[in-house]
Short mmCIF file of C-alpha atoms and ligand atoms in Angstrom, two decimals:
data_model
loop_
_atom_site.label_atom_id
_atom_site.label_comp_id
_atom_site.label_asym_id
_atom_site.label_seq_id
_atom_site.Cartn_x
_atom_site.Cartn_y
_atom_site.Cartn_z
CA UNK A 1 17.82 -15.80 6.96
CA UNK A 2 15.52 -13.30 8.70
CA UNK A 3 13.45 -12.56 5.54
CA UNK A 4 12.43 -16.24 5.47
CA UNK A 5 11.16 -16.12 9.03
CA UNK A 6 13.62 -18.86 9.87
CA UNK A 7 14.21 -17.31 13.30
CA UNK A 8 10.68 -18.40 14.26
CA UNK A 9 11.96 -21.92 14.46
CA UNK A 10 8.82 -23.88 15.21
CA UNK A 11 7.01 -22.47 12.16
CA UNK A 12 10.03 -22.98 9.93
CA UNK A 13 10.26 -26.54 11.20
CA UNK A 14 6.56 -27.18 10.50
CA UNK A 15 7.00 -25.94 6.92
CA UNK A 16 10.06 -28.12 6.52
CA UNK A 17 8.18 -31.20 7.70
CA UNK A 18 5.15 -30.39 5.54
CA UNK A 19 7.27 -30.05 2.43
CA UNK A 20 9.15 -33.24 3.25
CA UNK A 21 12.37 -31.68 2.02
CA UNK A 22 15.51 -33.62 2.84
CA UNK A 23 18.78 -32.03 1.88
CA UNK A 24 21.36 -34.28 0.25
CA UNK A 25 24.47 -34.72 2.44
CA UNK A 26 26.72 -32.98 -0.10
CA UNK A 27 24.72 -29.71 -0.16
CA UNK A 28 24.84 -26.89 2.35
CA UNK A 29 24.31 -23.14 2.59
CA UNK A 30 27.90 -22.28 1.71
CA UNK A 31 28.72 -25.23 -0.60
CA UNK A 32 29.02 -23.06 -3.72
CA UNK A 33 29.70 -19.74 -2.00
CA UNK A 34 32.55 -18.70 -4.40
CA UNK A 35 30.02 -18.80 -7.27
CA UNK A 36 28.15 -15.87 -5.71
CA UNK A 37 31.25 -13.67 -5.95
CA UNK A 38 32.01 -14.87 -9.45
CA UNK A 39 28.44 -14.14 -10.55
CA UNK A 40 28.16 -10.59 -9.26
CA UNK A 41 31.64 -9.28 -8.64
CA UNK A 42 34.76 -10.36 -10.49
CA UNK A 43 33.57 -13.02 -12.95
CA UNK A 44 32.72 -10.95 -16.05
CA UNK A 45 34.80 -13.09 -18.46
CA UNK A 46 33.56 -16.40 -17.00
CA UNK A 47 29.94 -15.24 -16.99
CA UNK A 48 30.19 -14.00 -20.58
CA UNK A 49 31.70 -17.33 -21.71
CA UNK A 50 28.84 -19.29 -20.12
CA UNK A 51 26.24 -17.01 -21.65
CA UNK A 52 27.84 -17.35 -25.09
CA UNK A 53 27.99 -21.17 -24.85
CA UNK A 54 24.31 -21.47 -23.84
CA UNK A 55 23.14 -18.97 -26.46
CA UNK A 56 25.04 -20.90 -29.13
CA UNK A 57 23.17 -24.10 -28.20
CA UNK A 58 19.92 -22.81 -29.75
CA UNK A 59 19.51 -21.75 -33.37
CA UNK A 60 19.14 -17.99 -33.96
CA UNK A 61 15.58 -16.88 -33.35
CA UNK A 62 14.62 -20.03 -31.41
CA UNK A 63 14.53 -18.23 -28.07
CA UNK A 64 12.25 -19.62 -25.36
CA UNK A 65 9.26 -17.74 -24.00
CA UNK A 66 9.08 -19.60 -20.70
CA UNK A 67 12.43 -20.64 -19.28
CA UNK A 68 13.10 -22.67 -16.13
CA UNK A 69 16.64 -22.68 -14.70
CA UNK A 70 17.16 -25.55 -12.25
CA UNK A 71 20.00 -25.16 -9.73
CA UNK A 72 20.31 -21.49 -10.68
CA UNK A 73 22.73 -20.77 -7.78
CA UNK A 74 23.34 -17.03 -7.41
CA UNK A 75 21.32 -16.60 -10.64
CA UNK A 76 23.77 -14.74 -12.92
CA UNK A 77 23.29 -17.04 -15.93
CA UNK A 78 19.49 -16.97 -15.46
CA UNK A 79 19.66 -13.15 -15.34
CA UNK A 80 21.96 -12.87 -18.38
CA UNK A 81 19.73 -15.19 -20.44
CA UNK A 82 16.63 -13.34 -19.33
CA UNK A 83 18.15 -10.03 -20.46
CA UNK A 84 19.40 -11.54 -23.75
CA UNK A 85 16.46 -13.76 -24.78
CA UNK A 86 13.76 -11.53 -23.23
CA UNK A 87 11.33 -14.39 -22.50
CA UNK A 88 7.97 -13.59 -20.92
CA UNK A 89 8.99 -15.67 -17.90
CA UNK A 90 12.27 -16.95 -16.46
CA UNK A 91 12.04 -18.99 -13.24
CA UNK A 92 15.38 -19.31 -11.44
CA UNK A 93 14.95 -22.25 -9.05
CA UNK A 94 17.35 -23.27 -6.29
CA UNK A 95 16.98 -24.65 -2.79
CA UNK A 96 19.76 -22.54 -1.31
CA UNK A 97 18.09 -19.58 0.45
CA UNK A 98 21.40 -17.70 0.79
CA UNK A 99 21.81 -17.52 -2.98
CA UNK A 100 18.22 -16.55 -3.67
CA UNK A 101 18.12 -13.89 -0.96
CA UNK A 102 21.36 -12.40 -2.31
CA UNK A 103 19.97 -12.44 -5.87
CA UNK A 104 16.66 -10.89 -4.71
CA UNK A 105 18.52 -7.96 -3.14
CA UNK A 106 20.81 -7.53 -6.12
CA UNK A 107 17.82 -7.55 -8.51
CA UNK A 108 16.05 -4.99 -6.32
CA UNK A 109 18.96 -2.65 -7.03
CA UNK A 110 20.63 -2.91 -3.63
CA UNK A 111 24.40 -3.04 -3.50
CA UNK A 112 25.06 -6.13 -1.42
CA UNK A 113 28.28 -6.48 0.58
CA UNK A 114 29.58 -9.92 1.50
CA UNK A 115 33.00 -11.27 2.38
CA UNK A 116 34.79 -13.61 0.00
CA UNK A 117 37.15 -16.20 1.50
CA UNK A 118 39.43 -17.27 -1.39
CA UNK A 119 40.61 -20.89 -1.53
CA UNK A 120 44.30 -19.86 -1.79
CA UNK A 121 44.61 -16.20 -0.71
CA UNK A 122 47.29 -14.26 -2.62
CA UNK A 123 48.46 -12.45 0.51
CA UNK A 124 47.39 -11.48 4.00
CA UNK A 125 44.89 -8.90 2.74
CA UNK A 126 43.10 -11.52 0.62
CA UNK A 127 42.06 -13.92 3.39
CA UNK A 128 38.73 -12.13 3.71
CA UNK A 129 37.85 -9.66 0.99
CA UNK A 130 34.78 -7.45 1.29
CA UNK A 131 33.01 -7.64 -2.06
CA UNK A 132 30.26 -5.45 -3.43
CA UNK A 133 27.70 -7.31 -5.53
CA UNK A 134 25.67 -5.50 -8.13
CA UNK A 135 23.76 -6.32 -11.31
CA UNK A 136 24.76 -4.39 -14.45
CA UNK A 137 21.11 -3.25 -14.78
CA UNK A 138 17.73 -3.98 -13.20
CA UNK A 139 16.29 -7.22 -14.65
CA UNK A 140 13.56 -6.97 -17.26
CA UNK A 141 10.08 -7.93 -16.00
CA UNK A 142 9.34 -11.65 -15.74
CA UNK A 143 12.44 -12.89 -13.86
CA UNK A 144 11.18 -14.90 -10.86
CA UNK A 145 13.24 -16.46 -8.08
CA UNK A 146 11.86 -19.68 -6.66
CA UNK A 147 13.09 -21.39 -3.50
CA UNK A 148 12.19 -25.03 -4.13
CA UNK A 149 13.56 -28.54 -4.27
CA UNK A 150 14.06 -29.60 -7.87
CA UNK A 151 13.22 -33.20 -6.96
CA UNK A 152 9.67 -32.05 -6.04
CA UNK A 153 9.12 -29.08 -8.36
CA UNK A 154 5.97 -27.04 -7.67
CA UNK A 155 4.75 -26.81 -11.29
CA UNK A 156 1.92 -28.15 -13.36
CA UNK A 157 3.22 -30.31 -16.23
CA UNK A 158 4.17 -28.84 -19.61
CA UNK A 159 4.53 -25.22 -18.51
CA UNK A 160 8.00 -24.40 -19.89
CA UNK A 161 9.43 -24.39 -23.38
CA UNK A 162 13.03 -24.57 -22.15
CA UNK A 163 14.65 -26.04 -19.02
CA UNK A 164 18.30 -25.20 -18.36
CA UNK A 165 20.38 -27.16 -15.83
CA UNK A 166 23.67 -25.23 -15.41
CA UNK A 167 26.33 -27.21 -13.53
CA UNK A 168 23.54 -29.26 -12.04
CA UNK A 169 23.01 -32.80 -13.35
CA UNK A 170 26.23 -34.19 -11.85
CA UNK A 171 25.52 -32.78 -8.36
CA UNK A 172 21.74 -33.31 -8.31
CA UNK A 173 22.01 -36.28 -5.93
CA UNK A 174 19.69 -38.43 -8.05
CA UNK A 175 20.17 -40.49 -11.21
CA UNK A 176 20.11 -38.45 -14.44
CA UNK A 177 17.36 -40.76 -15.74
CA UNK A 178 14.96 -39.59 -12.98
CA UNK A 179 15.94 -35.97 -13.43
CA UNK A 180 15.43 -36.12 -17.20
CA UNK A 181 12.02 -37.79 -16.83
CA UNK A 182 10.96 -34.93 -14.54
CA UNK A 183 12.38 -32.27 -16.90
CA UNK A 184 10.51 -33.95 -19.75
CA UNK A 185 7.26 -33.53 -17.77
CA UNK A 186 7.94 -29.83 -17.20
CA UNK A 187 8.39 -29.18 -20.93
CA UNK A 188 5.62 -28.42 -23.40
CA UNK A 189 5.64 -30.59 -26.57
CA UNK A 190 8.69 -29.64 -28.68
CA UNK A 191 10.33 -27.83 -25.74
CA UNK A 192 14.05 -28.13 -25.09
CA UNK A 193 16.43 -29.16 -22.31
CA UNK A 194 19.85 -27.53 -22.10
CA UNK A 195 22.69 -28.93 -20.02
CA UNK A 196 25.65 -26.62 -19.42
CA UNK A 197 28.63 -27.47 -17.23
CA UNK A 198 30.58 -30.44 -16.05
CA UNK A 199 29.84 -34.16 -16.19
CA UNK A 200 32.00 -35.00 -13.16
CA UNK A 201 29.49 -37.07 -11.11
CA UNK A 202 31.96 -37.26 -8.20
CA UNK A 203 29.33 -38.32 -5.60
CA UNK A 204 27.28 -40.62 -7.87
CA UNK A 205 27.24 -44.42 -7.77
CA UNK A 206 29.64 -45.70 -10.47
CA UNK A 207 26.80 -47.05 -12.66
CA UNK A 208 25.17 -43.60 -12.64
CA UNK A 209 28.31 -41.62 -13.49
CA UNK A 210 27.69 -41.61 -17.24
CA UNK A 211 30.18 -40.41 -19.83
CA UNK A 212 29.23 -37.82 -22.42
CA UNK A 213 28.74 -40.60 -24.98
CA UNK A 214 26.40 -42.50 -22.61
CA UNK A 215 24.45 -39.33 -21.81
CA UNK A 216 23.84 -38.69 -25.48
CA UNK A 217 22.95 -42.32 -26.22
CA UNK A 218 20.39 -42.34 -23.36
CA UNK A 219 18.51 -39.23 -24.55
CA UNK A 220 15.94 -41.04 -26.78
CA UNK A 221 14.96 -43.33 -23.86
CA UNK A 222 14.00 -40.18 -21.92
CA UNK A 223 11.97 -38.76 -24.79
CA UNK A 224 14.65 -36.38 -26.13
CA UNK A 225 16.53 -35.91 -29.38
CA UNK A 226 19.86 -34.13 -29.20
CA UNK A 227 20.09 -30.95 -31.31
CA UNK A 228 23.46 -29.52 -30.23
CA UNK A 229 26.62 -30.67 -28.47
CA UNK A 230 29.29 -28.06 -27.79
CA UNK A 231 32.51 -28.20 -25.78
CA UNK A 232 34.60 -25.25 -24.69
CA UNK A 233 37.62 -24.86 -22.43
CA UNK A 234 36.92 -22.08 -19.96
CA UNK A 235 38.57 -20.58 -16.89
CA UNK A 236 36.47 -21.41 -13.84
CA UNK A 237 36.29 -19.70 -10.44
CA UNK A 238 39.49 -17.72 -11.02
CA UNK A 239 39.10 -15.16 -8.23
CA UNK A 240 41.60 -12.29 -8.55
CA UNK A 241 42.25 -12.67 -4.81
CA UNK A 242 43.17 -16.36 -5.08
CA UNK A 243 46.19 -18.30 -6.30
CA UNK A 244 43.79 -21.08 -7.22
CA UNK A 245 41.70 -21.32 -10.40
CA UNK A 246 40.44 -24.10 -12.63
CA UNK A 247 40.26 -24.69 -16.35
CA UNK A 248 37.16 -26.70 -17.22
CA UNK A 249 36.24 -28.40 -20.45
CA UNK A 250 32.59 -27.46 -20.37
CA UNK A 251 29.87 -29.36 -22.20
CA UNK A 252 26.70 -27.72 -23.50
CA UNK A 253 24.00 -30.11 -24.76
CA UNK A 254 20.66 -29.06 -26.18
CA UNK A 255 17.92 -31.65 -26.75
CA UNK A 256 14.34 -31.39 -27.98
CA UNK A 257 11.43 -33.19 -26.31
CA UNK A 258 9.97 -35.61 -28.85
CA UNK A 259 7.59 -37.61 -26.62
CA UNK A 260 6.31 -37.90 -23.06
CA UNK A 261 7.81 -40.45 -20.66
CA UNK A 262 6.42 -41.73 -17.31
CA UNK A 263 6.88 -39.11 -14.56
CA UNK A 264 8.75 -40.28 -11.44
CA UNK A 265 7.21 -39.70 -8.00
CA UNK A 266 8.38 -36.42 -6.46
CA UNK A 267 11.14 -36.40 -3.86
CA UNK A 268 14.26 -38.40 -3.30
CA UNK A 269 13.97 -42.16 -3.32
CA UNK A 270 13.85 -43.30 0.31
CA UNK A 271 12.39 -46.64 1.42
CA UNK A 272 8.87 -46.83 2.81
CA UNK A 273 10.10 -47.82 6.31
CA UNK A 274 11.92 -44.45 6.59
CA UNK A 275 8.83 -42.44 5.64
CA UNK A 276 6.50 -44.49 7.83
CA UNK A 277 6.98 -44.95 11.56
CA UNK A 278 5.01 -48.20 11.94
CA UNK A 279 7.07 -50.50 9.69
CA UNK A 280 9.96 -52.68 10.94
CA UNK A 281 13.42 -51.34 10.07
CA UNK A 282 15.25 -54.13 8.19
CA UNK A 283 18.55 -55.37 9.62
CA UNK A 284 20.57 -54.38 6.55
CA UNK A 285 24.24 -55.29 6.12
CA UNK A 286 25.05 -51.54 6.16
CA UNK A 287 23.51 -51.13 9.62
CA UNK A 288 25.14 -54.31 10.97
CA UNK A 289 28.58 -53.12 9.83
CA UNK A 290 28.00 -49.71 11.48
CA UNK A 291 26.81 -51.42 14.67
CA UNK A 292 29.98 -53.53 14.89
CA UNK A 293 32.35 -50.61 14.27
CA UNK A 294 30.44 -48.45 16.76
CA UNK A 295 30.71 -51.21 19.39
CA UNK A 296 34.46 -51.55 18.82
CA UNK A 297 34.87 -47.78 18.86
CA UNK A 298 32.95 -47.40 22.15
CA UNK A 299 34.86 -50.31 23.71
CA UNK A 300 38.21 -48.77 22.71
CA UNK A 301 37.40 -45.39 24.19
CA UNK A 302 36.09 -46.98 27.39
CA UNK A 303 39.41 -48.85 27.82
CA UNK A 304 41.38 -45.59 28.08
CA UNK A 305 41.76 -45.21 31.85
CA UNK A 306 45.21 -43.59 32.10
CA UNK A 307 46.74 -46.96 33.12
CA UNK A 308 46.38 -49.40 30.23
CA UNK A 309 48.95 -49.67 27.43
CA UNK A 310 48.16 -50.50 23.80
CA UNK A 311 49.22 -54.10 24.49
CA UNK A 312 46.79 -54.32 27.48
CA UNK A 313 43.98 -52.99 25.32
CA UNK A 314 44.74 -55.44 22.49
CA UNK A 315 44.51 -58.33 24.98
CA UNK A 316 41.13 -57.09 26.23
CA UNK A 317 39.86 -56.81 22.66
CA UNK A 318 40.88 -60.39 22.04
CA UNK A 319 39.11 -61.55 25.21
CA UNK A 320 35.94 -59.80 24.00
CA UNK A 321 36.34 -61.64 20.65
CA UNK A 322 36.43 -58.32 18.79
CA UNK A 323 39.82 -58.89 17.11
CA UNK A 324 42.93 -61.12 17.49
CA UNK A 325 45.55 -59.29 19.63
CA UNK A 326 48.16 -59.15 16.82
CA UNK A 327 45.66 -57.33 14.54
CA UNK A 328 44.41 -55.17 17.39
CA UNK A 329 47.84 -53.63 18.20
CA UNK A 330 48.33 -51.75 14.89
CA UNK A 331 44.60 -50.93 14.69
CA UNK A 332 44.53 -49.40 18.19
CA UNK A 333 47.75 -47.47 17.55
CA UNK A 334 46.32 -46.00 14.32
CA UNK A 335 43.01 -45.22 16.00
CA UNK A 336 44.66 -43.39 18.93
CA UNK A 337 47.01 -41.40 16.65
CA UNK A 338 44.17 -40.26 14.39
CA UNK A 339 41.87 -39.37 17.28
CA UNK A 340 44.69 -37.26 18.74
CA UNK A 341 45.44 -35.45 15.45
CA UNK A 342 41.85 -34.78 14.49
CA UNK A 343 39.58 -35.03 17.55
CA UNK A 344 36.52 -33.74 15.67
CA UNK A 345 36.45 -36.50 13.11
CA UNK A 346 35.39 -40.01 13.98
CA UNK A 347 38.54 -42.11 13.45
CA UNK A 348 38.30 -45.41 11.56
CA UNK A 349 39.69 -48.61 12.94
C1 SAM B 401 27.23 -26.64 -8.86
S1 SAM B 401 26.03 -25.49 -8.28
C2 SAM B 401 25.74 -24.55 -9.72
C3 SAM B 401 25.12 -23.23 -9.44
C4 SAM B 401 24.95 -22.33 -10.66
N1 SAM B 401 24.15 -22.96 -11.68
C5 SAM B 401 26.31 -21.95 -11.17
O1 SAM B 401 26.68 -22.41 -12.26
O2 SAM B 401 27.00 -21.19 -10.48
C6 SAM B 401 24.58 -26.49 -8.10
C7 SAM B 401 23.38 -25.71 -7.61
O3 SAM B 401 22.27 -26.60 -7.55
C8 SAM B 401 21.55 -26.36 -6.36
N2 SAM B 401 20.83 -27.58 -6.04
C9 SAM B 401 21.35 -28.82 -5.80
N3 SAM B 401 20.36 -29.72 -5.59
C10 SAM B 401 19.19 -29.03 -5.70
C11 SAM B 401 17.82 -29.39 -5.58
N4 SAM B 401 17.45 -30.65 -5.31
N5 SAM B 401 16.88 -28.44 -5.76
C12 SAM B 401 17.23 -27.17 -6.03
N6 SAM B 401 18.51 -26.76 -6.15
C13 SAM B 401 19.48 -27.68 -5.99
C14 SAM B 401 22.60 -25.96 -5.34
O4 SAM B 401 22.05 -25.23 -4.27
C15 SAM B 401 23.55 -25.13 -6.21
O5 SAM B 401 23.18 -23.77 -6.23
#
């Protein structure tokens, strides 16, 4: 992270606070690390299939001049589209500095070496494989990497004529309706949005995990008209060093902006009393439940003195009115067994 000056922690922290960026819990530096190796090392067939699917979503000759790729990851698809469509500007946006630093070096013509750690190594030699990452050619002028949070994008409205979200909308950590309203604002009149990837929505609230049919039906409400829907079965993250690979039924949707819609406020939706320090914090049911389980958890651990049995502890829990003794016995047994097997994870009662 040295090129970002992240080692000068106080400055990095000040920037972090000023930008107000809060990372979603499901995103980290190495969350999509295998994608980096696929993009620039062994993934030629997978990369070519993605490029072909996205190119097929626009009619021949309708290539964008100003393209924004949101959640660009290690940037291979952004690079391939930039080389193929030759727009004046391609902005590859992601908030993972590891990916963007790797892409910056690769685009500068450096051969980057990084270890791959396959999910299911084929043999002993494949547990850590030193990979060399290189672009097929230097990118054409106009390919820009941008470290930014897509929920607070640093653009004036209407600056792009295409926005691509590859493998993004289902992991974005915000409802698709908010994301689409923001994408709408970034597009010039008549511009297009392209989705490419999964619609898995594994971390979304059930009411926000829309099916393909629901996604398409909701487009007009967000100011879009669908112009293309393609599906293709593709191998996914099939590292030659791994026994594990996926087959994905990938969806590519293209939609044209037909009208403006209200723009949501930037940033993730957090209540006012989290942003401000002077407001009372409401006693929500979620916090009460956590408080009770934390109390029980602390009480249980404090009872372990090397003398007491599970039955003794269950009696004490009953006296404290935390649980009837007959419920406490199996709960304490399960708690102690789990804490022993996995001491780093907080066991549940
Ligand atoms: C499933 S990965 C897909 C990466 C890449 N498009 C690919 O297909 O390999 C999702 C990407 O979105 C990025 N991302 C998630 N939330 C983001 C946000 N709020 N702002 C910017 N990037 C984000 C992650 O860092 C990650 O690179």
